[in-house]
Coordinates of C-alpha atoms in Angstrom, one line a residue:
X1 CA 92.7 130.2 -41.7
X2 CA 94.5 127.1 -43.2
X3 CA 92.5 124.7 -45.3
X4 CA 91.9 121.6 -42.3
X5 CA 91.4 124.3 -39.9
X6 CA 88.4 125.6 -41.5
X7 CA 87.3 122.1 -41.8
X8 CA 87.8 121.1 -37.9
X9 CA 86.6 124.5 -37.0
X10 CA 83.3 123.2 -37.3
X11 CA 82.7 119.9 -38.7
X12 CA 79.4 119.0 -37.2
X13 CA 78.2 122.5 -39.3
X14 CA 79.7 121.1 -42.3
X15 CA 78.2 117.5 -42.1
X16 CA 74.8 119.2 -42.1
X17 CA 75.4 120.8 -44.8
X18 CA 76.9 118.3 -47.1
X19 CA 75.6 114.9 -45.9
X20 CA 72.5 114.6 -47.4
X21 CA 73.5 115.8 -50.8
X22 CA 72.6 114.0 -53.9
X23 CA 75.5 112.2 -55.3
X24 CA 74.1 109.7 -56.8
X25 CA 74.3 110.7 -60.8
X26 CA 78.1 111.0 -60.1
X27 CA 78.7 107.6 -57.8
X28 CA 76.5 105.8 -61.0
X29 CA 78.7 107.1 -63.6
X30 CA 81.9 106.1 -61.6
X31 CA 80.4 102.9 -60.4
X32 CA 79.6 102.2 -64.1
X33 CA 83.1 101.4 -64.7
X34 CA 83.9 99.1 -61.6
X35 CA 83.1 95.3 -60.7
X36 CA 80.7 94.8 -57.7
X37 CA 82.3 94.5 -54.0
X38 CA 85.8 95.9 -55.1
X39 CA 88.1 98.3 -53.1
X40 CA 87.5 101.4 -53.0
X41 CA 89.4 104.9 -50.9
X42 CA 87.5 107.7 -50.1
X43 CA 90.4 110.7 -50.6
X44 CA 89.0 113.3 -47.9
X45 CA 85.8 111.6 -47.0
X46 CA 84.5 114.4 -45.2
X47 CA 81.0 113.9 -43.4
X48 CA 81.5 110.2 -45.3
X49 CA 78.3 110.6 -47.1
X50 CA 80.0 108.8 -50.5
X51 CA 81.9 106.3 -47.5
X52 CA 78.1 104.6 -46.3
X53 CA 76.8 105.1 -49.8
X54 CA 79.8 103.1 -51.3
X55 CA 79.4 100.6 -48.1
X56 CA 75.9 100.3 -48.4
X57 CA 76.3 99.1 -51.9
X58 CA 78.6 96.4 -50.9
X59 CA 82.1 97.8 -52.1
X60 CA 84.8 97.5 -49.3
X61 CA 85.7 101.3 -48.8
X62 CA 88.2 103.3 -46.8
X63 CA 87.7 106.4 -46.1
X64 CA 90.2 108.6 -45.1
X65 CA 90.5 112.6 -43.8
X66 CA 93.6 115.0 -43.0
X67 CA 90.7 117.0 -40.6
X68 CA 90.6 115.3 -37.2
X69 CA 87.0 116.6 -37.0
X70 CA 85.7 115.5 -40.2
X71 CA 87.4 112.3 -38.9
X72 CA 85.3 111.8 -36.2
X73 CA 82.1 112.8 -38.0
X74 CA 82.4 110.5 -40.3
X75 CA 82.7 107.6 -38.5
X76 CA 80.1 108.6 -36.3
X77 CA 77.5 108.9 -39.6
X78 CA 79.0 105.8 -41.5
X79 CA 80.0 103.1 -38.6
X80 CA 83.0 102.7 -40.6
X81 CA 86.9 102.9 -39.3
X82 CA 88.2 106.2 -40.6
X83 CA 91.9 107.1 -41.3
X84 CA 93.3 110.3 -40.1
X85 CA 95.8 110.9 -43.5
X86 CA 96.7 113.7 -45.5
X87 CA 97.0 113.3 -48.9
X88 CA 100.6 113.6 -49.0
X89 CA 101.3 111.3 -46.6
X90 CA 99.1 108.2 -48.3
X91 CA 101.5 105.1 -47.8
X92 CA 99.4 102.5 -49.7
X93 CA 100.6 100.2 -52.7
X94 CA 98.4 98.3 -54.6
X95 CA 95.7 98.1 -52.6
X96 CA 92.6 99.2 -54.1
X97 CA 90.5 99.2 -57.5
X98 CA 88.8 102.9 -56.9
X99 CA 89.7 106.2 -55.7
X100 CA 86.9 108.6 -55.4
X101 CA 88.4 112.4 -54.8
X102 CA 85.0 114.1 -55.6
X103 CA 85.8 117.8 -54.0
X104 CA 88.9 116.9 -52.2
X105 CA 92.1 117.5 -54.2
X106 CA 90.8 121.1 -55.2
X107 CA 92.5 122.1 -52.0
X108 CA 95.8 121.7 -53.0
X109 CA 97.8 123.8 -54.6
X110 CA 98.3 123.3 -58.2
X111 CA 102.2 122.6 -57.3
X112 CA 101.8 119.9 -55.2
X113 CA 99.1 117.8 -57.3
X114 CA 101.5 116.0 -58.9
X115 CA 103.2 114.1 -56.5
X116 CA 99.8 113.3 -54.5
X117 CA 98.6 112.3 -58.3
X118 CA 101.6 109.5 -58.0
X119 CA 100.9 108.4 -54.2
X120 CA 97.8 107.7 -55.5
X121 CA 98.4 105.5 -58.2
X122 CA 100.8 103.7 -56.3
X123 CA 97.7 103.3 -54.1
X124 CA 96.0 101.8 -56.7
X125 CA 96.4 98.3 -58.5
X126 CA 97.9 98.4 -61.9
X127 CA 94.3 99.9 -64.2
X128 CA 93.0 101.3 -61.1
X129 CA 90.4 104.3 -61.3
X130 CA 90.1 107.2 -60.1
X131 CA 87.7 110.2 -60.1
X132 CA 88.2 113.6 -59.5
X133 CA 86.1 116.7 -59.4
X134 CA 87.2 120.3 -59.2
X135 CA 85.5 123.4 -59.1
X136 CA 85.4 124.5 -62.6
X137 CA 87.4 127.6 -63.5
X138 CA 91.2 128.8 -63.4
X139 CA 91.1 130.4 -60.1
X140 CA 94.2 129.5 -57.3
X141 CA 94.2 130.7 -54.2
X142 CA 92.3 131.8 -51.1
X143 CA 88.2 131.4 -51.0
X144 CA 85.9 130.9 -47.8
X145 CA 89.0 130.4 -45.7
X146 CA 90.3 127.6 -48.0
X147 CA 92.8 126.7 -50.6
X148 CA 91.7 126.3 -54.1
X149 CA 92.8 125.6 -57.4
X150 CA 89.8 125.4 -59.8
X151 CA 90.6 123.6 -63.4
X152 CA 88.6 123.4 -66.6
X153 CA 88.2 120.7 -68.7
X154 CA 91.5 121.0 -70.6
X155 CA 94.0 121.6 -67.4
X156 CA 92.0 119.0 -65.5
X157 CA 92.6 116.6 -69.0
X158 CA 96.5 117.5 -68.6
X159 CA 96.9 116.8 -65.3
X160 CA 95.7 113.0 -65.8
X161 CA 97.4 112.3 -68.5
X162 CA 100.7 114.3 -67.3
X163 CA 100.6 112.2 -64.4
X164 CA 99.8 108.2 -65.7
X165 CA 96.1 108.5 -66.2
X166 CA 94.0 107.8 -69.1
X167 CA 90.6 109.6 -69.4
X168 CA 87.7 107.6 -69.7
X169 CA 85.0 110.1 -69.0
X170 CA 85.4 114.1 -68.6
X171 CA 82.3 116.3 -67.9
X172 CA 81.3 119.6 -66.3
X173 CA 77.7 120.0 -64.8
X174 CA 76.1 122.6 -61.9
X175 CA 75.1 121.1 -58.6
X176 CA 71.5 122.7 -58.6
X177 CA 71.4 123.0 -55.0
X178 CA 74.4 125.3 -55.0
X179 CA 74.9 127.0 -58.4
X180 CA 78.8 125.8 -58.5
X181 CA 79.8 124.5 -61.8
X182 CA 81.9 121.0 -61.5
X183 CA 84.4 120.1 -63.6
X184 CA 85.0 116.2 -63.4
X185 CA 87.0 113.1 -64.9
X186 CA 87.3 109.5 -64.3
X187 CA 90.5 108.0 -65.1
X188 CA 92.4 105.0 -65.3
X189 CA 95.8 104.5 -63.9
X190 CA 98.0 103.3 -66.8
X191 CA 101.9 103.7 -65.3
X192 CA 103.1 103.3 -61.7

């Protein structure tokens, strides 16, 4: 099973399982570094559990999905107009402050990272941030039904700065609900 087939397979059974989970230590630590009511793109918004948290707190978000069915679910949870986009097809320019990709760009393979790396940024405005989080490890390949490419610290370091990011904060933590180590980083777009 492809990667947005496992994820339309059964979206509703996904949302339950991932909606209500506790992002808030990671949203803070993002959010710490962005002005109130900014711009913000949810990359693979899934249930959109980040979407309504990021809405509820004022920001203007779009959220956006390559999984039809995630698509659907999350506007049905958030209220909120959700784009049906794979990452490789994102056709923004300048448009937002924030990217949040907390769980989403693990499902590409290491090959194509790059060139979603610079759609993004283009996305961005000039000093734009973005987070990304990646299940920590150097593991590529299949898992559950899905694509993967895990990163530690130092790869995931390498691929921002290789592709026009600065690093502003780099951590790993477990999710305690879950047991999976996370690898994260929140960058700042410095070349487009």
């Amino acid at each position: 099973m492809d990667t947005i087939g496992f994820y339309d397979a059964d979206p509703e059974g996904y949302s339950e399982k991932t909606f209500g989970s506790d992002m808030s230590p990671t949203r803070d630590r993002f959010l710490a570094f962005l002005k109130p009511g900014c711009r913000i793109i949810d990359l693979g918004c899934g249930s959109g559990r980040d979407s309504l948290a990021f809405h509820r707190m004022g920001y203007a978000v779009t959220p956006i999905d390559g999984s039809e069915g995630m698509c659907r679910i999350a506007r049905r949870n958030t209220g909120l107009e959700v784009r049906h986009l794979m990452f490789g097809d994102l056709d923004y320019e300048s448009e937002f402050d924030a990217a949040w990709a907390f769980g989403t760009l693990l499902h590409l393979p290491s090959a194509e990272l790059p060139g979603v790396l610079a759609k993004i940024r283009r996305a961005l405005v000039p000093g734009g941030l973005l987070l990304m989080s990646f299940k920590e490890g150097d593991f590529e390949g299949e898992r559950d039904g899905r694509h993967y490419t895990d990163m530690t610290q130092g790869s995931l370091r390498d691929l921002a700065e290789s592709n026009g990011f600065a690093v502003l904060d780099l951590w790993s933590d477990t999710d305690q609900k879950t047991g999976i180590r996370w690898c994260t980083v929140i960058t700042e777009s410095i070349a487009h």
